[in-house]
Coordinates of C-alpha atoms (C1' of nucleotides) in Angstrom, one line a residue:
Chain A
X1 CA 0.0 -0.5 0.2
X2 CA 1.1 3.2 -1.0
X3 CA -0.1 4.5 2.4
X4 CA 2.6 2.4 4.5
X5 CA 5.4 4.1 3.4
X6 CA 3.6 7.5 4.3
X7 CA 2.5 6.4 7.7
X8 CA 6.1 5.4 8.8
X9 CA 7.5 8.6 7.3
X10 CA 4.8 10.5 9.3
X11 CA 5.1 8.5 12.8
X12 CA 9.3 8.7 12.4
X13 CA 8.0 12.2 12.0
X14 CA 6.7 12.3 15.1
X15 CA 9.2 10.5 16.9
X16 CA 12.0 13.2 15.5
X17 CA 10.0 16.2 16.7
X18 CA 9.3 15.0 20.4
X19 CA 13.3 14.2 20.0
X20 CA 14.2 17.8 19.1
X21 CA 11.7 19.1 22.0
X22 CA 13.2 16.6 24.8
X23 CA 16.7 18.3 23.7
X24 CA 15.1 21.7 23.9
X25 CA 14.1 21.9 27.0
X26 CA 17.1 19.2 29.2
X27 CA 19.3 22.2 27.8
X28 CA 17.0 24.7 29.0
X29 CA 16.4 22.8 31.8
X30 CA 18.7 20.1 32.9
X31 CA 18.0 16.8 33.0
X32 CA 16.7 17.0 36.2
X33 CA 14.8 20.0 36.1
X34 CA 12.4 19.2 32.5
X35 CA 9.4 17.3 33.2
X36 CA 8.4 15.7 30.7
X37 CA 4.9 17.6 30.7
X38 CA 6.6 20.1 29.2
X39 CA 8.5 17.9 26.7
X40 CA 5.3 16.8 25.6
X41 CA 4.1 20.6 25.5
X42 CA 6.8 21.6 23.3
X43 CA 6.0 18.9 20.8
X44 CA 2.3 19.2 20.6
X45 CA 1.8 16.6 21.8
X46 CA 0.0 14.9 24.7
X47 CA 2.1 12.9 27.8
X48 CA 0.4 9.9 26.5
X49 CA 1.8 10.3 23.2
X50 CA 5.9 10.9 24.2
X51 CA 5.4 7.7 26.2
X52 CA 4.2 6.0 23.0
X53 CA 7.1 6.4 21.4
X54 CA 9.8 6.2 24.2
X55 CA 9.4 4.3 27.4
X56 CA 11.0 6.6 30.0
X57 CA 11.7 10.2 30.5
X58 CA 15.4 8.3 30.5
X59 CA 15.4 7.0 27.3
X60 CA 15.1 10.2 25.6
X61 CA 18.0 11.3 26.9
X62 CA 19.5 8.4 26.0
X63 CA 18.6 8.1 22.8
X64 CA 20.0 11.7 22.3
X65 CA 23.0 10.4 23.0
X66 CA 23.2 7.6 21.2
X67 CA 21.9 9.3 18.0
X68 CA 24.2 12.4 18.0
X69 CA 27.0 9.9 18.7
X70 CA 26.1 7.5 16.3
X71 CA 26.2 11.0 13.4
X72 CA 29.6 11.1 14.6
X73 CA 30.8 8.3 14.8
X74 CA 29.5 8.0 11.0
X75 CA 31.3 10.8 10.2
X76 CA 34.8 9.9 11.6
X77 CA 34.4 6.0 10.0
X78 CA 33.9 8.1 6.7
X79 CA 36.9 10.0 6.9
X80 CA 39.4 7.5 8.3
X81 CA 37.9 5.4 5.1
X82 CA 39.0 1.9 6.3
X83 CA 38.8 0.5 3.1
X84 CA 41.4 3.3 1.4
X85 CA 44.7 3.3 2.0
X86 CA 46.3 6.3 3.8
X87 CA 49.2 7.5 5.6
X88 CA 48.5 8.2 9.0
X89 CA 48.7 11.6 9.0
X90 CA 46.4 11.6 6.5
X91 CA 43.9 9.6 7.9
X92 CA 44.7 12.1 11.3
X93 CA 43.6 15.3 9.1
X94 CA 40.7 13.8 7.6
X95 CA 39.1 12.7 11.5
X96 CA 39.8 16.4 12.9
X97 CA 38.1 17.2 10.0
X98 CA 35.4 15.4 10.2
X99 CA 35.0 16.8 13.5
X100 CA 34.8 20.4 12.6
X101 CA 32.3 19.1 10.3
X102 CA 30.0 17.1 12.4
X103 CA 30.0 20.4 14.9
X104 CA 28.9 22.5 11.6
X105 CA 26.3 20.1 10.3
X106 CA 24.6 19.1 13.9
X107 CA 25.2 22.1 16.1
X108 CA 22.4 20.5 18.3
X109 CA 23.6 16.7 18.9
X110 CA 27.3 18.7 19.6
X111 CA 26.1 21.3 22.2
X112 CA 24.3 18.5 23.8
X113 CA 26.7 16.1 23.5
X114 CA 29.2 18.5 25.3
X115 CA 26.4 19.8 27.2
X116 CA 25.4 16.4 28.8
X117 CA 28.8 14.9 29.7
X118 CA 29.8 16.8 32.4
X119 CA 28.1 16.9 35.8
X120 CA 26.4 14.2 37.2
X121 CA 26.0 12.2 34.8
X122 CA 27.1 8.9 36.0
X123 CA 23.5 9.0 38.6
X124 CA 21.8 10.3 36.5
X125 CA 21.2 7.8 34.4
X126 CA 21.1 3.7 34.0
X127 CA 24.1 1.8 34.3
X128 CA 23.1 -0.1 31.7
X129 CA 22.3 4.1 29.3
X130 CA 25.6 4.9 30.8
X131 CA 27.5 2.0 29.8
X132 CA 26.3 1.8 26.2
X133 CA 27.4 5.7 25.6
X134 CA 30.6 5.0 27.0
X135 CA 31.1 2.7 24.1
X136 CA 30.2 4.5 21.7
X137 CA 32.4 7.5 22.8
X138 CA 35.2 4.9 22.9
X139 CA 34.2 3.9 19.6
X140 CA 34.6 7.5 18.3
X141 CA 37.8 7.6 20.1
X142 CA 39.0 4.6 18.6
X143 CA 39.6 5.4 15.2
X144 CA 41.7 8.4 16.5
X145 CA 43.8 5.8 18.6
X146 CA 43.9 3.7 15.3
X147 CA 45.2 6.3 13.2
X148 CA 47.6 7.2 15.7
X149 CA 48.7 3.4 15.9
X150 CA 49.3 3.2 12.3
X151 CA 51.6 6.0 12.0
X152 CA 53.7 4.7 15.5
X153 CA 53.8 1.2 13.2
X154 CA 55.0 3.5 10.0
X155 CA 57.8 4.4 11.9
X156 CA 56.0 7.8 11.1
X157 CA 55.6 8.8 15.0
X158 CA 57.3 7.9 17.9
X159 CA 56.2 5.2 20.4
X160 CA 53.5 6.9 22.6
X161 CA 50.3 5.6 24.4
X162 CA 48.0 6.3 21.6
X163 CA 45.5 6.2 23.7
X164 CA 46.6 9.2 25.5
X165 CA 47.8 11.0 22.4
X166 CA 44.3 10.3 20.9
X167 CA 42.3 12.2 24.0
X168 CA 45.1 15.2 23.6
X169 CA 44.1 15.7 19.7
X170 CA 40.3 15.1 21.0
X171 CA 40.6 17.9 23.8
X172 CA 42.8 19.9 21.8
X173 CA 40.1 20.3 19.3
X174 CA 37.4 20.7 21.5
X175 CA 39.0 23.7 23.1
X176 CA 39.1 25.3 19.7
X177 CA 34.9 24.4 19.3
X178 CA 34.1 25.9 22.6
X179 CA 36.8 28.9 21.3
X180 CA 34.4 29.4 17.8
X181 CA 31.4 29.5 20.5
X182 CA 33.1 32.6 22.2
X183 CA 33.2 35.5 19.5
X184 CA 35.4 37.9 22.6
X185 CA 37.8 35.1 23.2
X186 CA 38.2 34.4 19.3
X187 CA 39.0 38.2 18.9
X188 CA 41.8 38.0 21.7
X189 CA 43.5 35.1 20.2
X190 CA 43.4 36.9 16.9
X191 CA 43.1 34.0 14.3
X192 CA 40.3 33.4 12.2
X193 CA 39.0 29.7 13.7
X194 CA 39.5 27.5 11.0
X195 CA 43.0 28.6 10.9
X196 CA 43.3 28.3 14.1
X197 CA 42.1 24.7 14.0
X198 CA 44.2 23.5 11.0
X199 CA 47.0 24.6 13.0
X200 CA 45.9 22.5 16.1
X201 CA 45.8 19.6 14.5
X202 CA 48.9 20.0 12.4
X203 CA 50.9 20.9 15.5
X204 CA 49.8 17.7 17.3
X205 CA 50.6 15.7 14.3
X206 CA 54.7 17.7 14.6
X207 CA 54.5 16.9 18.3
X208 CA 53.5 12.7 17.7
X209 CA 56.3 12.7 14.8
Chain B
X1 CA -4.2 22.5 24.5
X2 CA -1.5 23.3 22.9
X3 CA -2.3 19.9 20.9
X4 CA -5.6 21.4 19.4
X5 CA -3.8 23.7 16.9
X6 CA -1.2 20.9 15.8
X7 CA -4.6 18.9 15.6
X8 CA -6.5 20.9 13.4
X9 CA -3.4 22.1 11.2
X10 CA -2.5 18.7 10.6
X11 CA -6.4 18.0 9.3
X12 CA -6.2 21.0 7.3
X13 CA -3.1 19.8 5.7
X14 CA -4.6 16.2 5.0
X15 CA -7.3 18.1 3.6
X16 CA -5.4 20.1 1.2
X17 CA -3.0 16.9 -0.2
X18 CA -6.2 15.3 -0.8
X19 CA -7.6 18.3 -2.8
X20 CA -4.2 18.5 -4.9
X21 CA -4.2 15.0 -5.9
X22 CA -7.5 15.7 -6.6
X23 CA -6.3 18.6 -8.5
X24 CA -3.8 16.6 -10.5
X25 CA -5.3 13.6 -11.0
X26 CA -8.9 15.7 -12.7
X27 CA -6.6 16.9 -15.1
X28 CA -4.3 14.4 -16.2
X29 CA -7.7 12.8 -16.7
X30 CA -10.7 14.4 -17.0
X31 CA -13.2 14.5 -13.9
X32 CA -15.1 11.3 -15.6
X33 CA -11.8 8.9 -16.2
X34 CA -10.3 10.2 -13.1
X35 CA -11.5 7.5 -10.3
X36 CA -11.6 8.3 -6.4
X37 CA -9.1 5.2 -5.4
X38 CA -6.2 6.9 -7.6
X39 CA -6.8 10.1 -6.2
X40 CA -6.6 8.8 -2.6
X41 CA -3.3 6.4 -4.1
X42 CA -2.1 10.0 -5.2
X43 CA -2.8 11.3 -1.6
X44 CA -1.2 8.2 -0.1
X45 CA -4.6 8.2 1.7
X46 CA -7.2 5.0 1.9
X47 CA -10.3 5.7 -0.3
X48 CA -12.1 5.2 2.9
X49 CA -10.3 8.9 4.3
X50 CA -11.2 10.6 1.0
X51 CA -14.8 9.9 2.2
X52 CA -13.3 11.6 5.0
X53 CA -13.0 14.2 4.3
X54 CA -15.1 15.2 1.3
X55 CA -18.4 13.5 0.7
X56 CA -18.3 12.5 -3.0
X57 CA -16.3 12.6 -5.9
X58 CA -19.0 16.0 -7.5
X59 CA -17.7 17.5 -3.8
X60 CA -14.0 17.3 -4.7
X61 CA -14.6 19.0 -7.9
X62 CA -17.0 22.1 -5.8
X63 CA -14.5 22.3 -3.6
X64 CA -11.7 23.0 -5.7
X65 CA -13.4 25.0 -8.1
X66 CA -14.6 27.4 -5.3
X67 CA -11.8 27.6 -3.7
X68 CA -10.1 28.6 -6.7
X69 CA -12.8 31.3 -7.1
X70 CA -12.4 32.2 -3.9
X71 CA -8.8 32.8 -4.0
X72 CA -9.5 34.8 -7.1
X73 CA -12.5 36.9 -5.4
X74 CA -9.7 38.0 -3.4
X75 CA -7.3 39.1 -5.7
X76 CA -9.6 41.2 -7.1
X77 CA -11.5 42.5 -4.0
X78 CA -8.2 43.8 -2.8
X79 CA -7.7 45.0 -6.0
X80 CA -10.8 47.1 -6.6
X81 CA -10.2 48.7 -2.6
X82 CA -13.7 49.3 -2.6
X83 CA -13.0 51.7 0.7
X84 CA -10.1 54.0 -1.2
X85 CA -11.4 56.2 -4.2
X86 CA -9.8 55.9 -6.9
X87 CA -10.8 56.8 -10.6
X88 CA -12.0 53.9 -12.5
X89 CA -9.3 53.8 -15.2
X90 CA -6.8 53.0 -11.9
X91 CA -9.5 50.7 -10.7
X92 CA -9.6 48.7 -13.7
X93 CA -5.9 48.4 -13.8
X94 CA -5.6 47.1 -10.9
X95 CA -7.8 44.6 -11.9
X96 CA -6.1 43.4 -14.6
X97 CA -2.9 43.7 -12.9
X98 CA -4.1 41.7 -10.0
X99 CA -5.7 38.8 -12.6
X100 CA -1.7 39.0 -13.8
X101 CA -0.8 38.4 -9.8
X102 CA -3.6 35.2 -9.6
X103 CA -2.4 33.9 -13.1
X104 CA 1.7 33.6 -11.6
X105 CA 0.6 32.9 -7.6
X106 CA -2.1 30.4 -8.4
X107 CA -1.1 28.9 -11.8
X108 CA -2.5 25.6 -10.4
X109 CA -5.9 27.2 -9.6
X110 CA -5.8 29.0 -12.7
X111 CA -4.9 26.5 -15.1
X112 CA -7.7 24.3 -13.2
X113 CA -10.4 26.7 -13.6
X114 CA -9.1 26.9 -17.4
X115 CA -9.4 23.1 -18.2
X116 CA -13.1 22.6 -17.0
X117 CA -14.8 25.4 -17.9
X118 CA -15.2 23.7 -21.1
X119 CA -16.4 20.5 -22.1
X120 CA -19.7 19.3 -21.0
X121 CA -19.2 21.3 -17.2
X122 CA -22.7 21.3 -16.9
X123 CA -24.3 18.5 -17.2
X124 CA -20.8 16.8 -14.8
X125 CA -22.3 18.2 -11.7
X126 CA -25.3 19.0 -9.7
X127 CA -27.6 21.9 -10.6
X128 CA -26.7 23.6 -7.1
X129 CA -22.6 22.8 -7.4
X130 CA -23.3 24.5 -10.8
X131 CA -25.3 27.2 -9.8
X132 CA -22.5 28.2 -7.1
X133 CA -19.6 28.3 -9.5
X134 CA -22.2 30.4 -11.7
X135 CA -22.2 32.7 -8.5
X136 CA -18.4 32.8 -7.7
X137 CA -17.4 33.6 -11.1
X138 CA -20.5 36.7 -11.6
X139 CA -19.4 37.9 -8.6
X140 CA -15.3 38.6 -10.1
X141 CA -17.1 39.9 -13.6
X142 CA -18.5 42.1 -11.0
X143 CA -15.2 43.9 -10.1
X144 CA -14.8 45.0 -13.2
X145 CA -18.7 45.6 -14.3
X146 CA -18.2 48.0 -11.1
X147 CA -15.6 49.7 -12.6
X148 CA -17.0 50.5 -15.6
X149 CA -19.9 51.7 -14.1
X150 CA -18.7 54.2 -12.6
X151 CA -16.0 55.2 -15.4
X152 CA -19.7 55.8 -17.2
X153 CA -21.4 57.7 -14.2
X154 CA -17.8 60.0 -13.6
X155 CA -18.4 60.3 -17.7
X156 CA -14.6 59.3 -18.4
X157 CA -16.1 56.0 -20.5
X158 CA -18.9 55.9 -23.4
X159 CA -21.9 55.1 -22.5
X160 CA -22.3 51.5 -23.0
X161 CA -23.4 47.6 -21.8
X162 CA -20.8 47.6 -18.4
X163 CA -21.4 43.8 -18.3
X164 CA -20.2 43.2 -22.8
X165 CA -17.6 45.4 -21.8
X166 CA -16.4 43.5 -18.8
X167 CA -16.4 40.3 -20.8
X168 CA -14.5 41.8 -23.4
X169 CA -11.6 42.8 -21.1
X170 CA -11.7 39.4 -19.3
X171 CA -11.9 37.6 -23.0
X172 CA -8.7 39.8 -23.6
X173 CA -6.6 39.9 -20.6
X174 CA -7.0 35.4 -21.0
X175 CA -5.9 36.0 -24.3
X176 CA -2.9 37.3 -23.5
X177 CA -2.0 34.9 -20.4
X178 CA -3.1 32.0 -22.8
X179 CA 0.0 33.1 -24.4
X180 CA 2.0 33.4 -21.5
X181 CA 1.5 29.8 -21.6
X182 CA 3.2 29.5 -25.2
X183 CA 6.9 30.2 -25.6
X184 CA 6.4 30.0 -29.8
X185 CA 2.9 32.1 -30.2
X186 CA 5.6 34.6 -27.3
X187 CA 8.4 34.6 -29.8
X188 CA 6.1 35.3 -33.1
X189 CA 4.7 38.3 -31.2
X190 CA 7.6 39.5 -30.4
X191 CA 6.4 41.6 -27.8
X192 CA 7.7 40.6 -23.7
X193 CA 4.2 39.5 -22.3
X194 CA 4.0 41.9 -19.5
X195 CA 4.0 44.7 -21.8
X196 CA 1.5 43.0 -24.2
X197 CA -0.7 42.8 -21.4
X198 CA -0.1 46.2 -20.0
X199 CA -1.1 47.4 -24.0
X200 CA -4.3 45.0 -23.6
X201 CA -5.7 46.8 -20.8
X202 CA -4.6 50.2 -22.0
X203 CA -6.0 49.2 -25.2
X204 CA -9.8 48.6 -23.7
X205 CA -9.3 50.8 -21.3
X206 CA -8.7 53.5 -24.4
X207 CA -11.6 51.7 -26.3
X208 CA -14.2 52.5 -23.2
X209 CA -13.2 56.2 -23.3
Chain C
dT1 C1' -32.6 -9.3 -25.8
dA2 C1' -31.6 -10.9 -21.8
dA3 C1' -27.4 -12.7 -19.2
dC4 C1' -23.6 -11.2 -17.2
dC5 C1' -19.1 -9.1 -16.2
dA6 C1' -15.6 -5.3 -15.2
dC7 C1' -15.3 -1.1 -12.6
dG8 C1' -15.3 2.3 -10.2
dG9 C1' -18.3 5.2 -6.3
dG10 C1' -19.8 5.1 -1.7
dT11 C1' -19.8 2.1 3.3
dC12 C1' -18.5 0.7 7.6
dA13 C1' -16.3 -2.6 11.0
dT14 C1' -12.2 -2.7 12.4
dA15 C1' -7.4 -1.3 13.8
dT16 C1' -4.0 2.6 14.3
dA17 C1' -3.1 6.4 16.9
dC18 C1' -3.8 9.9 20.2
dT19 C1' -5.4 12.0 24.9
dG20 C1' -5.5 14.0 29.3
dA21 C1' -7.3 12.6 33.5
dC22 C1' -5.5 9.9 37.3
dT23 C1' -2.7 7.3 40.3
dA24 C1' 1.3 5.9 43.0
dC25 C1' 5.6 7.8 45.1
dA26 C1' 9.6 10.3 46.1
dA27 C1' 10.8 14.8 48.0
dG28 C1' 9.6 18.6 50.2
dT29 C1' 8.3 21.3 54.6
dC30 C1' 5.9 22.1 58.8
Chain D
dG1 C1' 5.8 11.9 61.5
dA2 C1' 1.9 13.8 58.8
dC3 C1' 0.8 17.0 54.8
dT4 C1' 1.7 18.9 50.7
dT5 C1' 3.5 19.4 45.7
dG6 C1' 5.1 17.7 41.8
dT7 C1' 5.7 14.6 38.4
dA8 C1' 6.7 9.7 36.1
dG9 C1' 4.4 6.8 33.9
dT10 C1' -0.5 4.0 32.9
dC11 C1' -5.2 3.1 30.4
dA12 C1' -9.9 3.5 29.6
dG13 C1' -11.6 6.5 26.2
dT14 C1' -11.9 8.9 21.9
dA15 C1' -10.3 10.7 17.4
dT16 C1' -8.3 9.5 12.9
dA17 C1' -7.5 5.7 8.9
dT18 C1' -8.0 1.9 6.4
dG19 C1' -9.6 -1.8 3.1
dA20 C1' -12.7 -5.1 2.2
dC21 C1' -17.4 -5.0 0.5
dC22 C1' -21.5 -3.2 -1.7
dC23 C1' -24.1 -2.6 -5.0
dG24 C1' -25.4 0.4 -9.3
dT25 C1' -23.9 0.9 -13.9
dG26 C1' -22.7 0.6 -18.6
dG27 C1' -20.3 -2.1 -21.8
dT28 C1' -19.9 -6.7 -23.5
dT29 C1' -21.2 -11.7 -25.7
dA30 C1' -24.0 -15.3 -27.1

DNA sequence: TAACCACGGGTCATATACTGACTACAAGTC
DNA sequence: GACTTGTAGTCAGTATATGACCCGTGGTTA
């Protein structure tokens, strides 16, 4: 039936509407102060409908996080290009660029991931959700780790703890992205954000040689 | 309830989807050959849903016509500006311009009105629908009639049958609009459509003086 | 001419989606 | 420790959508 496709489309749209509303309310109020009623109201549905699409308030949070991370992972995997042969430095540059892309194209997800991962996140969600989020995050970092390990094997990077090095790169880039959101800081630094971003990547790469 | 507004919006959207589908199918197949099943399919709903929103196949046609005419009447009334004082010629120019606007902004309605009003329309619909459509059409023409009568009263137009003059203007403009849809004819004439349109209006007005 | 059949307008019992008043309970307040 | 408040989560009731079906019409064949 032609109808089938349309109905599924509409269902997915409603789901997304609810997720978007939840994201906004969580960002504005924080998870604890946010109420399911206000999410429902923002999404223009009844509370019952929210529970028709998501089993609990926490699962709204989990879906936001996991879908955001899934999107990021998509960007990273494509950048890494596992089935192409690229040298380690090239891979790192591409991964860094992908992260910037994610930041620019999915600003909501990015902001949300950043906002959630501070404060008492561990106590907020079930151990299960916590584990899933942790695993997805690690999976992201792993693309970077893999590129660095490749560089060590190839002899172009000096020997070091790859995970630690990956974390350094990640933290560095976060710092630059954070700066992008603050015009004042940007002006203080006096460099356009993308030059700064590129410089940051190159600096870390040089440090790894 | 916040929900209320959204639900009414969605209902109206569905209604419009069905109307649009009906318009397309009627134009492609003609009223008789068109089937309600194919309209439902195009609108991605079941036949039952079509009958939930419209009571019959004919009422689909009637709504398309009457809503199209209502839109046109809106343009005309605004152009005539009953509560402002304008001279007759200015009113005619504005009415002509409004008709062009309608043609450009509501091409679907325009095409549909043109297409339906030939062939065996009278036998196709109930006398009731026929009367309503006729009345709405006359109401449109009446704005033109009124402007011409005003010109006669003011002494700027020579005495004539206002209705007949209005029909002349209308037919003239239809001719130009028809031409607009045919690039070849346009090229033959060698004048840009809006110059032609303006000329046509001015010619008729001059003829009325 | 009569028997048949395919088509398509219109119906309605059923299925799906949505609602919001309600319950239960946790966290504060006196 | 009783009492209030606020909110996560439930469910009986309602609104909306579906498509198998009914039935008349107009065309076809014997």
